[in-house]
mmCIF file of C-alpha atoms in Angstrom:
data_model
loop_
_atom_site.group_PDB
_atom_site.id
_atom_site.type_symbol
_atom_site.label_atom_id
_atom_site.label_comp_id
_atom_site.label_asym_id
_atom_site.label_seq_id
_atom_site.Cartn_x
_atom_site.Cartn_y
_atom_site.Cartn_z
ATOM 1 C CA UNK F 1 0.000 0.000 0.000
ATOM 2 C CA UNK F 2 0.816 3.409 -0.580
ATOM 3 C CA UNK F 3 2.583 5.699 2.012
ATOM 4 C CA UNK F 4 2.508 3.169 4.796
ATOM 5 C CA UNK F 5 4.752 3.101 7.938
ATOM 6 C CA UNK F 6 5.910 7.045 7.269
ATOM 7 C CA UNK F 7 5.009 10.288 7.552
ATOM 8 C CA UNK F 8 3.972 11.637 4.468
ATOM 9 C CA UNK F 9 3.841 15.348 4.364
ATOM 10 C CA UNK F 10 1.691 16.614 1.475
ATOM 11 C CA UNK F 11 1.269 20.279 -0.190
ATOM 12 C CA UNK F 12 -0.093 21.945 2.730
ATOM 13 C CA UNK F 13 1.894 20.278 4.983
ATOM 14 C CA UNK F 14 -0.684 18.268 6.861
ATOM 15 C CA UNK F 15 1.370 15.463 7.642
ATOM 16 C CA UNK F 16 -0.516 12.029 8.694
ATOM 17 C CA UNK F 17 1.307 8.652 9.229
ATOM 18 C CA UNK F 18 -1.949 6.470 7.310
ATOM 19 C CA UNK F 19 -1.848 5.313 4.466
ATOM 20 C CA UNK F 20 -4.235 6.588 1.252
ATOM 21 C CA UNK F 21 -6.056 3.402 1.819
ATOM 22 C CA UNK F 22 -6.181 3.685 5.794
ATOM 23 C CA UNK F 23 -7.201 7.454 5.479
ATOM 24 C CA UNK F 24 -10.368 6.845 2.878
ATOM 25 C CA UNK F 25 -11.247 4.519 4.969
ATOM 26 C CA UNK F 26 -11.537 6.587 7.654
ATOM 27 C CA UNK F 27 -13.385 9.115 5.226
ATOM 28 C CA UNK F 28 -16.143 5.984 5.445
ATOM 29 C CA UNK F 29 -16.772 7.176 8.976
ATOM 30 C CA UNK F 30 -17.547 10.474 7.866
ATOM 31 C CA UNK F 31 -13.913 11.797 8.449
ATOM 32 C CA UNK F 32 -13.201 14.947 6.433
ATOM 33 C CA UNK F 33 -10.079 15.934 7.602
ATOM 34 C CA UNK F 34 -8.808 12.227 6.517
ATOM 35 C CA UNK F 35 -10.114 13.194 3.268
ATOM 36 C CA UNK F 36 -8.607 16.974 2.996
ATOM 37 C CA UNK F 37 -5.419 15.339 3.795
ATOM 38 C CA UNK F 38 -5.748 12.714 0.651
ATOM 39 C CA UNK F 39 -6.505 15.889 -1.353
ATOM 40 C CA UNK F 40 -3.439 17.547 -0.357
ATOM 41 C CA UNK F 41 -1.243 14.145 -1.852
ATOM 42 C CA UNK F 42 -3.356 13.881 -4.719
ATOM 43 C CA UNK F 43 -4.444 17.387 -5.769
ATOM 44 C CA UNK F 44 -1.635 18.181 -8.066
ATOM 45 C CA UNK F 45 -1.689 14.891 -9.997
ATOM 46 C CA UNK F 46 -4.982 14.916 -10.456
ATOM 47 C CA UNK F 47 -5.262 18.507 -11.407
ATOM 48 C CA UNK F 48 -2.328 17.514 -14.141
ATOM 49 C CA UNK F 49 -4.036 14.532 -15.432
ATOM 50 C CA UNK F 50 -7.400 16.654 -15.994
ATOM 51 C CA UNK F 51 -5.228 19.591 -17.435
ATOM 52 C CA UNK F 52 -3.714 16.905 -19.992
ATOM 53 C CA UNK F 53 -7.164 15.653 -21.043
ATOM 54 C CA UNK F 54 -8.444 19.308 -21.341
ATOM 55 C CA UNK F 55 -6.068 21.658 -22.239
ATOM 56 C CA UNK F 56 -7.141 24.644 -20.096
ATOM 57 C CA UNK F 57 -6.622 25.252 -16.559
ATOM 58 C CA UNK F 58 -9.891 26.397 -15.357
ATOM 59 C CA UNK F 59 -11.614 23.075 -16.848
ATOM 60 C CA UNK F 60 -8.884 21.184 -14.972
ATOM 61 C CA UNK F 61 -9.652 22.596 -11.866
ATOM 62 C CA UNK F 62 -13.460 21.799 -12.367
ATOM 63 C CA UNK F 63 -12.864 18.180 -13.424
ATOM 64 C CA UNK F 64 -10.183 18.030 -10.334
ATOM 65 C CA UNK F 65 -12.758 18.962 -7.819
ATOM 66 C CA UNK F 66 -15.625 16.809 -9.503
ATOM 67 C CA UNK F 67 -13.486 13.941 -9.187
ATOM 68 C CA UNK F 68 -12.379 14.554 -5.674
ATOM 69 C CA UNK F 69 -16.283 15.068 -4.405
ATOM 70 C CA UNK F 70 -17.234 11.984 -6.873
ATOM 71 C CA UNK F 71 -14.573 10.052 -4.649
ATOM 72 C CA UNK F 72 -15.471 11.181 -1.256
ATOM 73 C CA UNK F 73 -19.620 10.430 -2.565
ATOM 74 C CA UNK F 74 -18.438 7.008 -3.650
ATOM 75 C CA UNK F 75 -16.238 5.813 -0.532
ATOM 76 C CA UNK F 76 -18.976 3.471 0.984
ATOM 77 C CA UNK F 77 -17.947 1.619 -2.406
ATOM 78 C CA UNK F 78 -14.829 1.916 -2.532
ATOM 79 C CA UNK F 79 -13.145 -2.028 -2.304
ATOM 80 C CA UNK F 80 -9.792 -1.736 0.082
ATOM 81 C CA UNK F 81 -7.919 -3.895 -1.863
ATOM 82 C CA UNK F 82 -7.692 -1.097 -4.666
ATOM 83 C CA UNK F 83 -4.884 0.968 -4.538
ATOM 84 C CA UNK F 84 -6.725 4.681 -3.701
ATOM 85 C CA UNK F 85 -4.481 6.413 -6.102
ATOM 86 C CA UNK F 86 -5.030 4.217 -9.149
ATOM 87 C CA UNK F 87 -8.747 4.116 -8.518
ATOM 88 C CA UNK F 88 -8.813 8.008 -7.982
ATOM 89 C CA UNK F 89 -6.988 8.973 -10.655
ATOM 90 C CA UNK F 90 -9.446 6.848 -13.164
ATOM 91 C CA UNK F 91 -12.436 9.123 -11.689
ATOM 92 C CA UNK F 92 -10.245 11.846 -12.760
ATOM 93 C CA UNK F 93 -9.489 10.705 -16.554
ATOM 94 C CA UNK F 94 -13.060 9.907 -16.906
ATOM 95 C CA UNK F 95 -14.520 13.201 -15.431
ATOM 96 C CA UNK F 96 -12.069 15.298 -17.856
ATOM 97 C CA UNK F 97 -13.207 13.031 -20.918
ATOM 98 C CA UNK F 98 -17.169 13.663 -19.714
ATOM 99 C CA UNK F 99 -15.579 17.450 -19.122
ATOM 100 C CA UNK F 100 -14.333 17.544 -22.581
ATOM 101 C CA UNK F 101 -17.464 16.170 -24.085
ATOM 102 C CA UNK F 102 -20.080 18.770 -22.814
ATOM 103 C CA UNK F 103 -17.630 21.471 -24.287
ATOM 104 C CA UNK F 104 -17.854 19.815 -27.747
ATOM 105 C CA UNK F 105 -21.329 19.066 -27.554
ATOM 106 C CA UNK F 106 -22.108 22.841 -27.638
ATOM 107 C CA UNK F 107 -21.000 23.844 -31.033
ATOM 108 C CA UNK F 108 -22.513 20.929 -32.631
ATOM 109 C CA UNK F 109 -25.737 21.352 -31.068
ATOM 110 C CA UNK F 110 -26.187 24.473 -32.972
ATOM 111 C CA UNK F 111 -26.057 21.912 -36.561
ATOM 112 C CA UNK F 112 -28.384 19.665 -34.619
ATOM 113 C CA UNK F 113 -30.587 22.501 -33.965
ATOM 114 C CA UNK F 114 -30.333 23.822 -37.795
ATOM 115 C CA UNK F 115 -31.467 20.456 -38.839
ATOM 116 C CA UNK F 116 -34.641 19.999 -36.224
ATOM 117 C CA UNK F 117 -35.763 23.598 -37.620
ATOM 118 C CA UNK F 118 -35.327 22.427 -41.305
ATOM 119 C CA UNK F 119 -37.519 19.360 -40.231
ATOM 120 C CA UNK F 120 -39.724 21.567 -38.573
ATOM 121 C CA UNK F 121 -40.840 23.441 -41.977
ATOM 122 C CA UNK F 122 -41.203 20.952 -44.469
ATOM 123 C CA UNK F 123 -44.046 21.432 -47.080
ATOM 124 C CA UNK F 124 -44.772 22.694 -50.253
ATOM 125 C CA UNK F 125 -44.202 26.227 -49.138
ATOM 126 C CA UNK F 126 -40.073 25.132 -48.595
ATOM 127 C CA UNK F 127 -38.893 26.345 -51.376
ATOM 128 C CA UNK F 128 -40.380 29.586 -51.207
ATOM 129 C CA UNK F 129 -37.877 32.446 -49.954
ATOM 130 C CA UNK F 130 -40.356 33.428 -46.940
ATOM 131 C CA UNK F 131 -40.164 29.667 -45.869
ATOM 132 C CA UNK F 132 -36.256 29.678 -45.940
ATOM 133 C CA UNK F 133 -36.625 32.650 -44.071
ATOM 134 C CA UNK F 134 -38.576 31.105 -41.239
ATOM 135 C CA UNK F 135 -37.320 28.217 -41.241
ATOM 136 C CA UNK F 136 -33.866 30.507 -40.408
ATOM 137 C CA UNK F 137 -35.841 32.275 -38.028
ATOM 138 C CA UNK F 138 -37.365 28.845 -36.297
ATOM 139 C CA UNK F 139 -33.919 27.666 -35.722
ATOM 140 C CA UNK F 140 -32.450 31.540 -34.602
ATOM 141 C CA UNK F 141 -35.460 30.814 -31.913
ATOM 142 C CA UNK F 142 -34.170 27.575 -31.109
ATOM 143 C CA UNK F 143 -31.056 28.596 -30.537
ATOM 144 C CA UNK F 144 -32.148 31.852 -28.712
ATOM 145 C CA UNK F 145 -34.325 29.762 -26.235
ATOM 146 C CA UNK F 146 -31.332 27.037 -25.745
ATOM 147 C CA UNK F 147 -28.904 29.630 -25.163
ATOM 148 C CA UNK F 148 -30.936 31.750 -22.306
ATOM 149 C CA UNK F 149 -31.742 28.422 -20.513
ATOM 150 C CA UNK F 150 -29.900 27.955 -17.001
ATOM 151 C CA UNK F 151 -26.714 26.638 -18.083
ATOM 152 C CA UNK F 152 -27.461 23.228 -15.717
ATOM 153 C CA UNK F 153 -30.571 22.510 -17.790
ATOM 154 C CA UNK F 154 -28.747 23.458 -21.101
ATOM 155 C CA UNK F 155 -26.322 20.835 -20.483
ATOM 156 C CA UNK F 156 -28.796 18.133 -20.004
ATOM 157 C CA UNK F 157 -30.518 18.939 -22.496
ATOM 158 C CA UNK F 158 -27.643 18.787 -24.888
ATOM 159 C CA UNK F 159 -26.144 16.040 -23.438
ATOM 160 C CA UNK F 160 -29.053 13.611 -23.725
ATOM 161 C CA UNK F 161 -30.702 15.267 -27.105
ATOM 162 C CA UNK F 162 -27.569 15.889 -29.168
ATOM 163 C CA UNK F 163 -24.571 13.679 -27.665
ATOM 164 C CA UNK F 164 -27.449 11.060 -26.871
ATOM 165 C CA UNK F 165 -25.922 10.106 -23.858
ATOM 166 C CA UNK F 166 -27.771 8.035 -21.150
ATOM 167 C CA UNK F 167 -28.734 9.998 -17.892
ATOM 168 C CA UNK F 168 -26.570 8.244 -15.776
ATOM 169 C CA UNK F 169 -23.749 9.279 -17.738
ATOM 170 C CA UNK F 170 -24.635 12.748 -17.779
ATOM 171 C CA UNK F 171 -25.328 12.391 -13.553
ATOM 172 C CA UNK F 172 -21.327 11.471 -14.258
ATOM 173 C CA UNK F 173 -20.550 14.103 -16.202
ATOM 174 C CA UNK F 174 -21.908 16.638 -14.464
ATOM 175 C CA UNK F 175 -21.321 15.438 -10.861
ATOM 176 C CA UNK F 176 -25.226 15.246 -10.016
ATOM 177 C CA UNK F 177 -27.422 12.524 -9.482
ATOM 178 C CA UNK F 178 -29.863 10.480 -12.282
ATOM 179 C CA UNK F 179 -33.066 11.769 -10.582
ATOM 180 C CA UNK F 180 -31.625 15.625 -10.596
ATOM 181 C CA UNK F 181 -30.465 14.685 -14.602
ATOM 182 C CA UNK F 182 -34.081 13.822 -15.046
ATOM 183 C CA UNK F 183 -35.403 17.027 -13.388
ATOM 184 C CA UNK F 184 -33.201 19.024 -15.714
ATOM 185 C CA UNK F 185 -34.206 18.036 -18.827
ATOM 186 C CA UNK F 186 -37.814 18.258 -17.805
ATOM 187 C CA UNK F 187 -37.935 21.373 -16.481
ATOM 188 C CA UNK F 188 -35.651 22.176 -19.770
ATOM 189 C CA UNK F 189 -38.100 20.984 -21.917
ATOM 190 C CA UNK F 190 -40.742 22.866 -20.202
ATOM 191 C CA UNK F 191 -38.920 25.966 -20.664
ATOM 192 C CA UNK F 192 -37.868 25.711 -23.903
ATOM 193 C CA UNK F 193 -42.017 24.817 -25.056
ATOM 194 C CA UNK F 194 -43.285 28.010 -23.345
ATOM 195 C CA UNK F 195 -40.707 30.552 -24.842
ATOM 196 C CA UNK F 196 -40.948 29.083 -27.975
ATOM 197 C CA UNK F 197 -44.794 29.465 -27.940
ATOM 198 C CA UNK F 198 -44.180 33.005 -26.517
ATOM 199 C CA UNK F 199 -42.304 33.720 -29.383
ATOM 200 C CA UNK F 200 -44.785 32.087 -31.633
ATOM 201 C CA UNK F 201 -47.757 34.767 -30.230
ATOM 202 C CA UNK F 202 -45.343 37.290 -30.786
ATOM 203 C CA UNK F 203 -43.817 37.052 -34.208
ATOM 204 C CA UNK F 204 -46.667 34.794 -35.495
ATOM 205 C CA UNK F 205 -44.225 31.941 -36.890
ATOM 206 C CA UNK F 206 -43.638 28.416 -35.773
ATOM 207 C CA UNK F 207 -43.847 25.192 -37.007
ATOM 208 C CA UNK F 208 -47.217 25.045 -36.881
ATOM 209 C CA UNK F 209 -47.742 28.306 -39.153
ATOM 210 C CA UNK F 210 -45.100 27.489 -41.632
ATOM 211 C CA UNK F 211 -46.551 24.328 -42.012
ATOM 212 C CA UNK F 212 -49.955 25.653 -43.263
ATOM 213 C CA UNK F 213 -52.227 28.441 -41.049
ATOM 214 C CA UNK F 214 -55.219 27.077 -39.783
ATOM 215 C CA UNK F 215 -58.086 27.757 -40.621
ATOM 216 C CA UNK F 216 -59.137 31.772 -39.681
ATOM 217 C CA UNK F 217 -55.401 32.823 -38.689
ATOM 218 C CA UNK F 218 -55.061 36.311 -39.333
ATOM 219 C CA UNK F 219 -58.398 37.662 -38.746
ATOM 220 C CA UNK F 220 -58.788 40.068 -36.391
ATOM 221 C CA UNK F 221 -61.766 40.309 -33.500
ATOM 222 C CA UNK Y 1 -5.829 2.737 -31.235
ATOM 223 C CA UNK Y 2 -4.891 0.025 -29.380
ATOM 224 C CA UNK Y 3 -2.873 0.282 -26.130
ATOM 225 C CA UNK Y 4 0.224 -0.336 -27.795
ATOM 226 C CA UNK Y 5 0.025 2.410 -29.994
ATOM 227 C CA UNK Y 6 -1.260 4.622 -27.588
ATOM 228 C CA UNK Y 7 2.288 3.974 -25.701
ATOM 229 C CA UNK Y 8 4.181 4.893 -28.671
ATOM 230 C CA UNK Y 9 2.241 7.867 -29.268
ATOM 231 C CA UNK Y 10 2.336 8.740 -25.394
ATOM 232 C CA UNK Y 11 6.058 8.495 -25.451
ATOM 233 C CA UNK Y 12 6.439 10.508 -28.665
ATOM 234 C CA UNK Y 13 4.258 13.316 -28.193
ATOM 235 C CA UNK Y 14 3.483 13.369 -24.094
ATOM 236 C CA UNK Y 15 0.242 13.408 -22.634
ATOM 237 C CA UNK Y 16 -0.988 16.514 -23.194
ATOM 238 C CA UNK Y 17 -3.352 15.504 -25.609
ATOM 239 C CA UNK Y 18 -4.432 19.329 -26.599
ATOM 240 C CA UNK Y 19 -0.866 19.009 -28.163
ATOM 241 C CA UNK Y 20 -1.737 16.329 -30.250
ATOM 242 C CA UNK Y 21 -3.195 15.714 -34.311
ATOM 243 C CA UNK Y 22 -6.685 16.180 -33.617
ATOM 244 C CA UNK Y 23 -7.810 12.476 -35.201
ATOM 245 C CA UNK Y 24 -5.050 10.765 -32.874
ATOM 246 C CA UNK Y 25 -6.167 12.589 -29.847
ATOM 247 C CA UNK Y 26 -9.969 11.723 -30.752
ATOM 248 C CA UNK Y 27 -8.605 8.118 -31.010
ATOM 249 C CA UNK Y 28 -6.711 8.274 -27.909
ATOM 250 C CA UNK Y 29 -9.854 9.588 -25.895
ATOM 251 C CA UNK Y 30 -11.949 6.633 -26.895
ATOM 252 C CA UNK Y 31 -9.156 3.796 -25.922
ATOM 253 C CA UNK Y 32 -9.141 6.318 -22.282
ATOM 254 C CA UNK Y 33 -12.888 5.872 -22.222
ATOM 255 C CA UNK Y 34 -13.120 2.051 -22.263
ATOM 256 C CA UNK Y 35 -9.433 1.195 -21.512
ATOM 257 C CA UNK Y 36 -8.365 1.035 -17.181
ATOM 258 C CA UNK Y 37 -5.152 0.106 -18.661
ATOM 259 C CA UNK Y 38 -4.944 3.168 -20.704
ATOM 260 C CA UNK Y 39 -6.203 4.970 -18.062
ATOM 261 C CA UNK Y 40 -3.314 4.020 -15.525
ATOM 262 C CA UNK Y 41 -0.981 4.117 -18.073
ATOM 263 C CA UNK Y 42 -1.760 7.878 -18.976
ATOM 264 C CA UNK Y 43 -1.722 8.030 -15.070
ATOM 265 C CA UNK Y 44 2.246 6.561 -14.758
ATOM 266 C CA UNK Y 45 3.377 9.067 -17.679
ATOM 267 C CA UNK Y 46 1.064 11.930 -16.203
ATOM 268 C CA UNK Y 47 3.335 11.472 -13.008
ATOM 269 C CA UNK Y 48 6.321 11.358 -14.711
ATOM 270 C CA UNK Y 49 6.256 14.546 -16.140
ATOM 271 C CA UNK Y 50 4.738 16.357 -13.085
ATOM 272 C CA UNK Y 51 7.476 19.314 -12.379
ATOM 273 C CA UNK Y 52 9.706 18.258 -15.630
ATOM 274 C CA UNK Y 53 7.399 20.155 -18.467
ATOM 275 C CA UNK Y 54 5.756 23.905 -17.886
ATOM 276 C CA UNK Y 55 2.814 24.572 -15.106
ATOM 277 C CA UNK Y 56 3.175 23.022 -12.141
ATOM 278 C CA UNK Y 57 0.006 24.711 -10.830
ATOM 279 C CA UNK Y 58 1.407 26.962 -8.353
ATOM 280 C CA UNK Y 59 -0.493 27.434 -5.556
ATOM 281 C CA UNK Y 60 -3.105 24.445 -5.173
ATOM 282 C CA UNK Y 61 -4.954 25.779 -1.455
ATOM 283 C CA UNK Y 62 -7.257 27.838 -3.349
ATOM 284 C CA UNK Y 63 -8.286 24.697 -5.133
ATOM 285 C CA UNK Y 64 -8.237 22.214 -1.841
ATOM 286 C CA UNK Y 65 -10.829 24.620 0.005
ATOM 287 C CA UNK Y 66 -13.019 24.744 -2.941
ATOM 288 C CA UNK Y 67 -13.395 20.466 -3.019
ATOM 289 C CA UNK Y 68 -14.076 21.045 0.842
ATOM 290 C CA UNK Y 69 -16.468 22.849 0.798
ATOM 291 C CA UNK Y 70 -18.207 21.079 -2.051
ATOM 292 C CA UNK Y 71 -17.942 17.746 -0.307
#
């Protein structure tokens, strides 16, 4: 086992005599000043590691503290016979490579979105240049509405519409749990259906319109 | 890419992967994504080059409090 039968002094000089594996487990007893003194060993090297997956600092620092809190939630299932640092730094690849994958999913999602509008307005009116213009205008809307939601819902959303990833690995990826995931994206949803049919009432275009006005629409009272 | 290749690559071009050809690096993230060996591989070299390349991080107590009080 790691750091056994010495003193180990770490970065902010909390020295302890445990071991990593004797000082998690003593984070299973609800010990946080076993587990601030892991973080001190561990912090830089983990910190690194995300930095190498994610090539900017500020990312690695998030990623470096959602592994460390993803470690201290998961100690009740931790196994003893794992070396802590081997299993620790593993959380930490994977939550820079979830990291990394919300930042792509961003700029794609405005494609995605450019494609659900074009779907949107199919009909016989497509070809016209007022349909290409709102079918540009359904997915500026889209966008618009994606962009102003809270950025925790805007993440779901993306991450389980447009990366199609399953909630539990979007609970990973952004440190929460599956039933919060699924509160997300349907409050998300929720929010995203009333602006858009705000914006509907306002400008008087949708899908629904560009598809072919029903019957009456227009007339005044 | 297989493990082998990723330890060729690792020890060619180091781990920051922002630093390498953008297919290889895609590659590399998907054998890191379903690999443990990869994983503690990328790990060992990680460690390696702690305090040989550029950043070290400086000052990491900034950091530390913020993952306590998040616990």
């Amino acid at each position: 086992m790691a750091n056994s039968a010495m003193t180990v002094t770490g970065e902010f000089g909390l020295a302890d005599a445990r071991s990593d594996e004797d000082l998690f487990l003593a984070c299973r007893e609800g010990d946080q000043l076993a587990f601030r003194v892991l973080v001190d060993r561990h912090l830089r090297m983990v910190r690194r590691l995300a930095l190498n997956v994610l090539g900017d600092v500020q990312e690695a620092e998030d990623a470096a503290q959602e592994a460390f809190v993803a470690a201290w939630r998961a100690r009740e299932r931790w196994a003893p016979e794992a070396r802590f640092s081997t299993w620790l730094h593993r959380i930490a690849v994977n939550k820079a490579i979830d990291r990394r994958r919300v930042r792509k999913a961003v700029p794609e999602s405005q494609e995605v979105i450019t494609r659900l509008a074009d779907a949107e307005v199919q009909g016989p009116a497509q070809a016209d240049a007022l349909a290409n213009l709102e079918r540009s205008e359904v997915a500026v809307t889209l966008q618009q509405a994606l962009g102003k939601l809270p950025d925790t819902q805007r993440q779901a959303l993306t991450l389980f519409y447009f990366e199609e990833l399953e909630v539990g690995r979007i609970a990973d990826a952004m440190g929460c749990s599956e039933q919060a995931v699924r509160s997300l994206l349907k409050r998300g949803r929720q929010t995203l259906k009333t602006r858009l049919q705000r914006q509907k009432k306002i400008c008087g275009y949708g899908p629904e319109t560009v598809r072919s006005a029903p019957e009456g629409a227009g007339r005044t009272a | 890419m297989d493990l082998k290749l990723f330890e060729a690559r690792l020890k060619a071009l180091g781990a920051r992967l922002d630093r390498w050809p953008g297919d290889e690096a895609e590659a590399a993230l998907d054998l890191l994504t379903t690999s443990q060996a990869a994983q503690d591989l990328f790990a060992q070299v990680t460690g390696e080059d702690i305090g040989v390349f550029d950043d070290d991080g400086g000052d990491m107590s900034p950091l530390a409090d913020r993952i306590a009080r998040n616990l």
